[in-house]
CSV table of C-alpha atoms in Angstrom, one decimal:
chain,number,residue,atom,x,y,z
A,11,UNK,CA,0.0,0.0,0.0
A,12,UNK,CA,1.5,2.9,-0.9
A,13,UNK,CA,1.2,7.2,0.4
A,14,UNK,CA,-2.2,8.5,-0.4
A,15,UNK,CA,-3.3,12.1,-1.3
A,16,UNK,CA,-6.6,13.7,0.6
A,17,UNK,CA,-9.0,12.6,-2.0
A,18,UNK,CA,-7.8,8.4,-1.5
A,19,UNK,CA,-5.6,8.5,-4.7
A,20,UNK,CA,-1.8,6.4,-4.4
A,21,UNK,CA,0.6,8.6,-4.6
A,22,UNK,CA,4.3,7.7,-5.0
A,23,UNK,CA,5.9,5.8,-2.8
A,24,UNK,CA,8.2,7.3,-0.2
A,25,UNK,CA,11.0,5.2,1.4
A,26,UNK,CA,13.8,5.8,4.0
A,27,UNK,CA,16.8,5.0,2.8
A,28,UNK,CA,19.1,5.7,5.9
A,29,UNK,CA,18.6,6.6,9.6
A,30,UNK,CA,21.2,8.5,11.8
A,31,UNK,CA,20.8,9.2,15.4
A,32,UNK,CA,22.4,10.7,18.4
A,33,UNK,CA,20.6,9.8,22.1
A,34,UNK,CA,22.0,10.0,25.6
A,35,UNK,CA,23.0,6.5,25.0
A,36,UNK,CA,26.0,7.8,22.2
A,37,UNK,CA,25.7,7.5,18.4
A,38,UNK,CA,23.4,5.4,16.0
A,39,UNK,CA,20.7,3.1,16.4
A,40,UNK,CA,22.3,0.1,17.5
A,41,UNK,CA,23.2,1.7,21.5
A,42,UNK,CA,19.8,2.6,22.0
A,43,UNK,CA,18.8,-0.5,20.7
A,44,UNK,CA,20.9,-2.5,23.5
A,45,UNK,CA,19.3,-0.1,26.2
A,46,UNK,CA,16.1,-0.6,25.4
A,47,UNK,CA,16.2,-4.3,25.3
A,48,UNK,CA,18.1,-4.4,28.4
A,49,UNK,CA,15.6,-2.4,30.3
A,50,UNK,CA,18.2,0.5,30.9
A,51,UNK,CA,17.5,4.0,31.5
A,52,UNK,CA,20.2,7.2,30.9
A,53,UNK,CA,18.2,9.6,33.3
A,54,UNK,CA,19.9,10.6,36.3
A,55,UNK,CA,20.2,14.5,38.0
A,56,UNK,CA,22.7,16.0,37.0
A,57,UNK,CA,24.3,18.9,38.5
A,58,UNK,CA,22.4,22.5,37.5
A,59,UNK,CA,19.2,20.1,36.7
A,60,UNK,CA,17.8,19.8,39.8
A,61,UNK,CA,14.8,18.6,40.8
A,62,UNK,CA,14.5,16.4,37.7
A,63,UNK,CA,16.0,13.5,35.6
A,64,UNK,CA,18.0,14.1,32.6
A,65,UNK,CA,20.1,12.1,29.6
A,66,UNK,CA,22.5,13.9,27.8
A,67,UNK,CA,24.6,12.8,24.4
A,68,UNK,CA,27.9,11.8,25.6
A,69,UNK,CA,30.6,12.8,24.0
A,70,UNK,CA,29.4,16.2,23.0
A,71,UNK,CA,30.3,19.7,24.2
A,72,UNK,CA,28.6,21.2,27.0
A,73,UNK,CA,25.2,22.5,26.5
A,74,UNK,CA,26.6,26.3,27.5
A,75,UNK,CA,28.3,26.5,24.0
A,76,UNK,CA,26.4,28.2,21.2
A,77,UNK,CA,25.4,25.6,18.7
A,78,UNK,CA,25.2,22.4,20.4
A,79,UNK,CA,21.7,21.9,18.6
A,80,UNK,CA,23.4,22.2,15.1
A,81,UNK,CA,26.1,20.1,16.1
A,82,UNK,CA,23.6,17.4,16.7
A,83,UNK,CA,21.4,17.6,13.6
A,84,UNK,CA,24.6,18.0,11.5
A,85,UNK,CA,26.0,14.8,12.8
A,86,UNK,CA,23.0,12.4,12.8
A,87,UNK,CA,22.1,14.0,9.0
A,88,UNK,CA,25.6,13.2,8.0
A,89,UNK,CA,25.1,9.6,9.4
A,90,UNK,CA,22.0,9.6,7.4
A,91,UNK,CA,23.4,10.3,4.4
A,92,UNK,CA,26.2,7.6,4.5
A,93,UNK,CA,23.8,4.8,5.2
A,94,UNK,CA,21.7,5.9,2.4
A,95,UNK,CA,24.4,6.3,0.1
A,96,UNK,CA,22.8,9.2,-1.2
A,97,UNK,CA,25.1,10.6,-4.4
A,98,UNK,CA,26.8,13.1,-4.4
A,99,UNK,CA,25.2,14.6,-7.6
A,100,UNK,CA,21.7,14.5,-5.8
A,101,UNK,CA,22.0,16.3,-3.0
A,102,UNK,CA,21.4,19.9,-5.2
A,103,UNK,CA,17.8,18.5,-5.5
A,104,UNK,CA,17.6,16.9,-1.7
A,105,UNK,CA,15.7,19.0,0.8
A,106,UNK,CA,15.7,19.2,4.4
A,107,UNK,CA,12.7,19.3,6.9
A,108,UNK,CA,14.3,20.3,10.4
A,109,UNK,CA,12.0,19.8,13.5
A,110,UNK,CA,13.0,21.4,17.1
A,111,UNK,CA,11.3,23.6,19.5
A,112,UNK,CA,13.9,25.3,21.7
A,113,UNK,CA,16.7,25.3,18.7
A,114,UNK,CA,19.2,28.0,19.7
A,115,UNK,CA,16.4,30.1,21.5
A,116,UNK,CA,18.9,29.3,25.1
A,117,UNK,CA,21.6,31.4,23.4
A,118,UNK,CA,19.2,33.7,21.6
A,119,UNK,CA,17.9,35.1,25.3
A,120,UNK,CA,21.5,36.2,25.7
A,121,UNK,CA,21.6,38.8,23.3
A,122,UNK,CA,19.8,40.8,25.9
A,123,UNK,CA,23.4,40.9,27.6
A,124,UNK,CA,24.2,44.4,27.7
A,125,UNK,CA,27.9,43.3,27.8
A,126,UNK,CA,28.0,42.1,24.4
A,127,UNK,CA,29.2,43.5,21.3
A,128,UNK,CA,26.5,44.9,18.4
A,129,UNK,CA,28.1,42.2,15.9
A,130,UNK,CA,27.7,39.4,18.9
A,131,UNK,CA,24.5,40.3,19.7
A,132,UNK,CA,23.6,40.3,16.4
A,133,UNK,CA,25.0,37.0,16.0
A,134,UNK,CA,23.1,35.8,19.0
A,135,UNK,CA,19.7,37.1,17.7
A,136,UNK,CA,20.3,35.4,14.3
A,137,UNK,CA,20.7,31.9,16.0
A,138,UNK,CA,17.5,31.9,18.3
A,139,UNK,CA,15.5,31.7,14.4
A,140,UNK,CA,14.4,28.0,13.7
A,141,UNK,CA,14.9,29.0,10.2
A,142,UNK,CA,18.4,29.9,10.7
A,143,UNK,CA,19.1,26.8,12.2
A,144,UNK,CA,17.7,24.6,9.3
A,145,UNK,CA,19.7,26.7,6.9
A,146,UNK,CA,22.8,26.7,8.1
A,147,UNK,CA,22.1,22.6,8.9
A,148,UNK,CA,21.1,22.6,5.1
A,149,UNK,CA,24.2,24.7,4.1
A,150,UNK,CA,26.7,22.3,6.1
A,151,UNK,CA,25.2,19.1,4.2
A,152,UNK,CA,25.2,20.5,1.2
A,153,UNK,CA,21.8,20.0,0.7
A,154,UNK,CA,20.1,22.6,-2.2
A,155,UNK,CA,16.7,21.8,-2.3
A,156,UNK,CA,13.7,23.1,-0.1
A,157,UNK,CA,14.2,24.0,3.1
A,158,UNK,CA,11.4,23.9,5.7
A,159,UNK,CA,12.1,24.5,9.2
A,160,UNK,CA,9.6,23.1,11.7
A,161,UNK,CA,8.2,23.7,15.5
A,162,UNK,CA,4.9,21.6,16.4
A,163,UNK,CA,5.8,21.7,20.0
A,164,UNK,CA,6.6,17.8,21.3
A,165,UNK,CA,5.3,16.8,17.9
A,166,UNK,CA,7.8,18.9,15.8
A,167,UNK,CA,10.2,15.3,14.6
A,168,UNK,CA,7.0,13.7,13.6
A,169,UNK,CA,5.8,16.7,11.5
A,170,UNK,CA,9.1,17.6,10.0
A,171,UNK,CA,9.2,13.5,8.5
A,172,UNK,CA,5.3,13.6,7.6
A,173,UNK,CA,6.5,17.3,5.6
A,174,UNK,CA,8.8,15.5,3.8
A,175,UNK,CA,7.0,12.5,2.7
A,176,UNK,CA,4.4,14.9,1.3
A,177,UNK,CA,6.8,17.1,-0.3
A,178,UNK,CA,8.3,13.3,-2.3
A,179,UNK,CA,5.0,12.2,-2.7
A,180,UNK,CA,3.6,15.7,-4.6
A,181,UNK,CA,6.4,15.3,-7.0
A,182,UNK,CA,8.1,18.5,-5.8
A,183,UNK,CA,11.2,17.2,-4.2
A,184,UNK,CA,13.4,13.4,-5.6
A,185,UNK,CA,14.6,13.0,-1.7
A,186,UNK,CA,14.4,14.8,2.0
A,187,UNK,CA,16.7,14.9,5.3
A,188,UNK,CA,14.3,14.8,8.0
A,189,UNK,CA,13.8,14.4,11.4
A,190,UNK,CA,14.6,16.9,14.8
A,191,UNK,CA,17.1,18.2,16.6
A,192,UNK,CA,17.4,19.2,20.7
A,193,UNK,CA,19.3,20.3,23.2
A,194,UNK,CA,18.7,20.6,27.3
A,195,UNK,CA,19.1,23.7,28.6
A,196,UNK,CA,18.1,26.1,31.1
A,197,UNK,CA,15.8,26.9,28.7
A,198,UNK,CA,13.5,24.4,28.8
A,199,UNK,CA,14.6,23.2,32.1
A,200,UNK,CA,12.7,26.2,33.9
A,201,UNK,CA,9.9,25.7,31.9
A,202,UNK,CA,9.3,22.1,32.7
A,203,UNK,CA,10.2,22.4,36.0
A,204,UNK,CA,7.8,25.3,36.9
A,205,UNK,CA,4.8,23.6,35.5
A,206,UNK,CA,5.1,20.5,38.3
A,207,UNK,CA,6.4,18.2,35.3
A,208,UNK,CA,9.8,16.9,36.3
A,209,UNK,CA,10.0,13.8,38.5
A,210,UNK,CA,13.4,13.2,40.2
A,211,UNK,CA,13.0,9.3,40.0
A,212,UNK,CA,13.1,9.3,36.3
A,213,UNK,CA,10.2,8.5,33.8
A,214,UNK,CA,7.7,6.0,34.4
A,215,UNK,CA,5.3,5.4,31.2
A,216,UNK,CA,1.9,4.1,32.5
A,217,UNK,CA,2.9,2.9,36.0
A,218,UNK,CA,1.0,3.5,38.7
A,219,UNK,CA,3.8,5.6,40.3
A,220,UNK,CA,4.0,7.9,37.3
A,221,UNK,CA,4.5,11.5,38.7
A,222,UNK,CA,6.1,13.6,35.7
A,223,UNK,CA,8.6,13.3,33.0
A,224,UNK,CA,12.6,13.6,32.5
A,225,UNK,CA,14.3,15.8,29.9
A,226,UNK,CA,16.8,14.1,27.4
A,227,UNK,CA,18.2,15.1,24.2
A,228,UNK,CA,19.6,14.4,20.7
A,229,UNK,CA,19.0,14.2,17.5
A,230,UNK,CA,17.4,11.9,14.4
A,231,UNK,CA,17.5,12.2,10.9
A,232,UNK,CA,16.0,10.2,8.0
A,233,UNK,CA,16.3,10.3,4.1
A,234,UNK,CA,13.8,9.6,2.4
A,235,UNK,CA,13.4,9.3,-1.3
A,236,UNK,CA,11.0,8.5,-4.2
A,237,UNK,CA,11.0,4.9,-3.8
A,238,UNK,CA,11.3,3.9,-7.7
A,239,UNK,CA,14.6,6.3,-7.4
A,240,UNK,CA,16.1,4.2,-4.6
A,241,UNK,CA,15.3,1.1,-6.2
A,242,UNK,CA,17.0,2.1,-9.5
A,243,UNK,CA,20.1,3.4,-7.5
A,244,UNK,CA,20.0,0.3,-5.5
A,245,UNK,CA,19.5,1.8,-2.0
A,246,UNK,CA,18.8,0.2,1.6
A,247,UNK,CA,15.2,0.4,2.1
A,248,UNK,CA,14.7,0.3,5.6
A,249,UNK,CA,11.1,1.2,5.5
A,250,UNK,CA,8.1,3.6,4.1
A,251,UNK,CA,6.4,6.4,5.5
A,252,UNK,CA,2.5,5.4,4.3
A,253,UNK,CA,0.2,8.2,6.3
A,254,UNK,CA,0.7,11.2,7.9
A,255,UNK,CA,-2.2,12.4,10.3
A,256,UNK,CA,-2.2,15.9,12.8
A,257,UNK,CA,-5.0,17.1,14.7
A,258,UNK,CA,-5.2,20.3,17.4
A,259,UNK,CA,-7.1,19.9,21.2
A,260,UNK,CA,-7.8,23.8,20.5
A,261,UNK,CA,-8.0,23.1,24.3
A,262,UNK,CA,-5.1,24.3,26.6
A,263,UNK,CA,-1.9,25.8,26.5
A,264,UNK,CA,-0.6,23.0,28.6
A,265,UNK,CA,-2.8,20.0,29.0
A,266,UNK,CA,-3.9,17.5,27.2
A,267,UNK,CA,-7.7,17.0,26.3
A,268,UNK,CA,-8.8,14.8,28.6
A,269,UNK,CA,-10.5,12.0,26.4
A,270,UNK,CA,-7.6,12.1,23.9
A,271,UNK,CA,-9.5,13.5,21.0
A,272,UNK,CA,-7.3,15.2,19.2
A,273,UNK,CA,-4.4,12.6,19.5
A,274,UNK,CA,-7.1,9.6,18.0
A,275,UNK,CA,-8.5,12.5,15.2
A,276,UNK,CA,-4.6,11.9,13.8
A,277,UNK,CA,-4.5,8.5,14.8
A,278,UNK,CA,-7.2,7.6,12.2
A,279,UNK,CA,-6.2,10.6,9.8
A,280,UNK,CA,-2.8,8.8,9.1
A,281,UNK,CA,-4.6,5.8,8.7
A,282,UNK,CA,-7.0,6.8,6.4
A,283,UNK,CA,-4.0,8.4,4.2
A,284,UNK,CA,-2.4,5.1,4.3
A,285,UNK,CA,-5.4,3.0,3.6
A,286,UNK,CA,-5.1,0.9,6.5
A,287,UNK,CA,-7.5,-0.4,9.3
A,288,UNK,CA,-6.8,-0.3,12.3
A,289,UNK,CA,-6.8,-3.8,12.4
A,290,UNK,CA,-3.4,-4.1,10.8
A,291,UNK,CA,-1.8,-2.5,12.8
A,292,UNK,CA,0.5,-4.7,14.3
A,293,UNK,CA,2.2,-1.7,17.4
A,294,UNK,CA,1.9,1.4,18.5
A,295,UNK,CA,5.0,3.3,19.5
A,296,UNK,CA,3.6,5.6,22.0
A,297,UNK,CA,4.3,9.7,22.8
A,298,UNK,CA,4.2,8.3,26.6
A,299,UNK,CA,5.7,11.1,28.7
A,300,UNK,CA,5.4,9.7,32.1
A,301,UNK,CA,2.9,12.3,33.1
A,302,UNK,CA,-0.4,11.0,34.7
A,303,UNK,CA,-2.7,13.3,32.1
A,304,UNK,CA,-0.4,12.8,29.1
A,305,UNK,CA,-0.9,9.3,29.8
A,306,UNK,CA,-4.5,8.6,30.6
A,307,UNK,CA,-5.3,10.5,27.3
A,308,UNK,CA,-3.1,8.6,25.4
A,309,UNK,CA,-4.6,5.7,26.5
A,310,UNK,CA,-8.1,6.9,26.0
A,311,UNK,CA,-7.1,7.7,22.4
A,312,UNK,CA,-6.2,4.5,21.7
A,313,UNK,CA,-9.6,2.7,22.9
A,314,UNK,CA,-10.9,5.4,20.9
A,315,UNK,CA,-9.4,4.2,17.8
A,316,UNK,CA,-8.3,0.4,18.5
A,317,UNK,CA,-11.5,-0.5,20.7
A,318,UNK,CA,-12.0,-3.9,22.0
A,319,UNK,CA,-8.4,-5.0,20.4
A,320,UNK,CA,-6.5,-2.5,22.5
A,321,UNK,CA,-6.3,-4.9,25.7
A,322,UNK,CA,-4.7,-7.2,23.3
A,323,UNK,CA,-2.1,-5.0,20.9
A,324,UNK,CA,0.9,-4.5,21.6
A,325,UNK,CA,2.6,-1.5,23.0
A,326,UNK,CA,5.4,0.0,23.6
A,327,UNK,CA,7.5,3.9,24.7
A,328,UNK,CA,10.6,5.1,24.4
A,329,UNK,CA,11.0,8.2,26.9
A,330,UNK,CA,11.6,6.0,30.5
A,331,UNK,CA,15.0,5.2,28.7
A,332,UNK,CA,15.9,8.7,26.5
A,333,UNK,CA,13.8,11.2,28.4
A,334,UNK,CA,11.8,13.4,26.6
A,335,UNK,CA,14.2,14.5,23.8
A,336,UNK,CA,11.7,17.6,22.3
A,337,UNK,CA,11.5,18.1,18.5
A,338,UNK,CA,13.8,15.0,18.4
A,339,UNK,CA,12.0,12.1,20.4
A,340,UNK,CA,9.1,11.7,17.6
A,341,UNK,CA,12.1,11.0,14.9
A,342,UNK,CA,13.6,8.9,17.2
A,343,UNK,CA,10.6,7.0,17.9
A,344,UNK,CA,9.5,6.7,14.5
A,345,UNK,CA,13.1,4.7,13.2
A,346,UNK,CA,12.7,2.2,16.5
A,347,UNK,CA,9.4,1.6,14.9
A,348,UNK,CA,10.9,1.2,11.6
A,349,UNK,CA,13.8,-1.0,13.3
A,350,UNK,CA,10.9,-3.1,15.3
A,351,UNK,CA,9.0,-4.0,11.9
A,352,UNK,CA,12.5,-5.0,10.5
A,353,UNK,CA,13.1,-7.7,13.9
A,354,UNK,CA,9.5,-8.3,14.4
A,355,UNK,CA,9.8,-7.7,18.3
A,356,UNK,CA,9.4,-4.5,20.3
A,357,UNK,CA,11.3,-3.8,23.3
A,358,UNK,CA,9.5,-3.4,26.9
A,359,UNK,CA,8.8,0.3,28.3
A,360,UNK,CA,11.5,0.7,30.4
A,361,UNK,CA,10.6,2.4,33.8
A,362,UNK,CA,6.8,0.3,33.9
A,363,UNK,CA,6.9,-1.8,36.5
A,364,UNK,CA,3.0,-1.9,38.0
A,365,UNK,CA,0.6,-0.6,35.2
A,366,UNK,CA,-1.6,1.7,36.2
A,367,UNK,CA,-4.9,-0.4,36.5
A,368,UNK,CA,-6.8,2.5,35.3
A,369,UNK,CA,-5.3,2.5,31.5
A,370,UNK,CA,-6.9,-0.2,29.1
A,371,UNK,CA,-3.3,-0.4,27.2
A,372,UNK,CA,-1.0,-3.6,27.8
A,373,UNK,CA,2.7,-2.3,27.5
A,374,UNK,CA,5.5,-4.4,27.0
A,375,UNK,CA,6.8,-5.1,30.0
A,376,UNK,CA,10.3,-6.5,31.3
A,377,UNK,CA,10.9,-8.4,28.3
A,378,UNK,CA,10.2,-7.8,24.5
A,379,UNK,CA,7.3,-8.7,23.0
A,380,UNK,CA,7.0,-10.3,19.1
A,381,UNK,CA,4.7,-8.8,16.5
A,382,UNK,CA,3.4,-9.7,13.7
A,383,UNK,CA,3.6,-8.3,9.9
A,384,UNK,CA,1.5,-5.3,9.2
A,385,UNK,CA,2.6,-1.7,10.5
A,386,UNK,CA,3.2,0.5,12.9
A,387,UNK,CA,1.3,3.6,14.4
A,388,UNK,CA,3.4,6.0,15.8
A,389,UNK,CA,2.1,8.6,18.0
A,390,UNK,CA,3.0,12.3,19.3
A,391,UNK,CA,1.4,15.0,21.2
A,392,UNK,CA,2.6,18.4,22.2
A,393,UNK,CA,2.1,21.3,24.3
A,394,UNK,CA,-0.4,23.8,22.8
A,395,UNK,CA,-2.7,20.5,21.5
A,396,UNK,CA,-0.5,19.4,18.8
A,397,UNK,CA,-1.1,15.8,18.0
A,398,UNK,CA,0.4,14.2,15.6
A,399,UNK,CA,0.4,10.5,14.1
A,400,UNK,CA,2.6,8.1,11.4
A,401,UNK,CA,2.4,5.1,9.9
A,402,UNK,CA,5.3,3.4,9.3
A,403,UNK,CA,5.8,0.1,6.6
A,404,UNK,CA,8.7,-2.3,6.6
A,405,UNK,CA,10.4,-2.8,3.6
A,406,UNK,CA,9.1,-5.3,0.9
C-alpha cells in the first residue's frame, strides 16, 4: 500500500533510505537498541538540573556552548546520508525538513546581555531563528533543495518526517533529510520544572507511580526518497512512511484534552491516508511522557481508535530510557518503529513496573514482545494540542 493524497488517490511511494541518530545512550541506532532491550535508562540529576531526571549525548560539548543543537542535527544528517548512500550529484535537489522547539532560542535570550558586542548580539539574535538553524544545517550538508524548518511543539520530529513524505509524494522534491534536533538547557529546564512536570525518580510510562517526566536530548535524521529512485540506485530500504495524520485539542496551552481527542482525530487521519484499518496495525510506539494526564489521554485515544483490540495490541515507549528528547524524540521513535518491523519484536517500556490499573493499554513489560507483519502507528502530542500520528511500513 502505498502514500495517499486527501482525496484516496496512491501517490508515489516514499522510502527511508538511511537513519542516523544521536541519544543519551551515544551514536546510532544500534546503542539505544541495546538499552532498550536491556531495560536500561540514561536519566539521572545532574548537577544545574535539579529537581528532575535528565540524559545527555555523551561525548558532545557542553550545553553552554552556542550551537550544540546544530552540532547534533549535523552529525545524525551526516550519518543519514552515509547509510543511504545518497550521491553526491543528488543532494542539489535533496531538501531538508528540520524539526526542534527550543533550537538555539537558550543562546538567543543572551543577546539581551548588555555586555555584548552589536556584531555578537547580532550574532546571537540570528541563532535563536528556527529558520536559521535549518539553513545553516542545510548549508553544512550541502543539501540545495527546499528548506522547511519546523516547530509543532513535542510533535515537531513527527511533523518535520510527515512534511517530507508529502513534499516526495507531490512530485516536488526526488529525496528529503528529515527528522529533529534538541538540546537541554536552562531553557526548557525552567519551563518544565515550573509547570510540576519533572519527576526526580526518572520516567515512568503508564505505571501506577507515574509523577512527571525527564528531559533528554539528541538528534534523528532520515532520508527519504521516491521509492522507484532508490530502487533504480539500489538503495537500503529500511522502511516507508505510508500516512501522515495531525490534529489540534484547541483546548489548553498546557494539557492535554482529557479524552484524547485530538491525539485519535490523527491517529485515524494517518490511517486513512495510508489506507489501513486499524486492524493491521501490528504496534503502536507511544508519545508516553510519564505524566499522569499525558498518559490517561493517550490511553483513551487508543480505545478510541483500536476499541476492544487495544487490551490485546501490543505497546510499547521510548522516553523512560531517552527522556523526553523535544523536536527530536518523535524521529527517534518513529526509526525504532521502523527497526521493530525490521526484527518483528518490540522492546519493553523501560521504567513500567505496575501498570496503572486504570489504563486499558498492555505495555511491554520486562521483556520484548513479538509482532506480527502489518505496520506500525506511531504517536505524538505536544504542548499547545498538537497531535500528531505516522504510519510506518517495513520494507518489501
Amino acid at each position: 500500500m502505498t502514500l495517499r493524497d486527501q482525496r484516496g488517490a496512491a501517490v508515489a511511494p516514499v522510502a527511508v533510505t538511511g537513519v542516523g541518530m544521536l541519544t543519551p545512550f551515544g551514536e546510532g541506532l544500534e546503542p539505544l537498541w541495546e538499552a532498550l532491550f536491556g531495560d536500561r535508562t540514561a536519566l539521572r540529576e545532574r548537577p544545574g538540573f535539579p529537581g528532575g531526571a535528565s540524559g545527555v549525548v555523551p561525548g558532545r560539548e557542553a550545553w553552554h556552548r552556542p550551537g550544540r543543537v546544530r552540532r547534533l542535527a549535523l552529525d545524525a544528517g551526516r550519518q543519514a546520508l552515509g547509510e543511504a548512500r545518497l550521491p553526491r550529484e543528488h543532494l542539489a535537489r535533496t531538501g531538508l525538513c528540520l524539526g526542534t522547539i527550543v533550537g538555539e532560542a537558550g543562546h538567543g535570550l543572551r543577546c539581551q546581555d548588555p555586555g555584548l558586542s552589536p556584531a555578537r548580539r547580532a550574532a546571537l539574535r540570528a541563532a535563536w531563528s528556527w529558520g536559521t538553524l535549518a539553513r545553516r544545517v542545510a548549508r553544512r550538508l550541502e543539501l540545495g533543495g527546499v528548506v522547511i524548518p519546523v516547530s509543532t511543539a513535542c510533535a515537531s520530529g513527527a511533523d518535520a518526517l510527515g512534511l517530507a513524505a508529502a513534499e516526495i509524494a507531490a512530485g516536488r522534491a526526488p529525496a528529503m533529510v528529515a527528522g529533529g534536533t534538541e538540546a537541554v538547557t536552562p531553557f526548557q529546564w525552567q519551563g518544565f520544572r515550573r509547570l510540576g512536570a519533572l519527576d526526580p525518580g526518572g520516567v515512568h510510562p503508564f505505571d501506577a507511580r507515574r509523577a512527571g517526566t525527564g528531559l533528554g536530548e539528541g538528534a534523528c535524521f532520515c532520508v527519504l526518497e521516491e521509492e522507484s529512485q532508490a530502487r533504480k540506485r539500489r538503495a537500503p530500504i529500511l522502511g516507508r512512511v505510508l500516512g501522515w495524520g495531525t490534529a489540534a485539542d484547541a483546548l489548553s496551552l498546557a494539557a492535554p484534552d482529557p479524552a484524547g481527542r485530538g491525539l485519535a482525530r490523527a491517529a485515524r487521519a494517518a490511517l486513512r491516508q495510508a489506507g489501513r484499518s486499524p486492524e493491521e496495525v501490528s504496534f503502536v510506539v507511544a508519545h508516553a511522557t510519564g505524566t499522569p494526564t499525558n498518559d490517561r489521554s493517550e490511553a483513551l485515544a487508543l480505545r478510541e481508535v483500536f476499541g476492544a483490540r487495544l487490551p490485546g495490541l501490543p505497546v510499547t515507549a521510548l522516553k523512560g530510557a531517552t527522556g523526553h528528547c523535544f523536536g527530536a524524540s518523535a524521529a527517534i521513535e518513529a526509526a525504532v518503529a521502523l527497526a521493530c518491523l525490521r526484527h518483528g519484536s518490540i522492546p519493553p517500556v523501560v521504567g513500567l513496573r505496575d501498570l496503572d490499573p486504570g489504563l486499558v493499554v498492555q505495555p511491554a513489560r520486562q521483556r520484548p514482545r513479538q509482532v506480527g507483519p502489518g505496520v506500525a502507528l506511531a504517536l505524538a502530542s505536544g504542548l499547545g494540542g498538537q497531535n500528531t500520528a505516522l504510519v510506518l511500513g517495513g520494507a518489501r
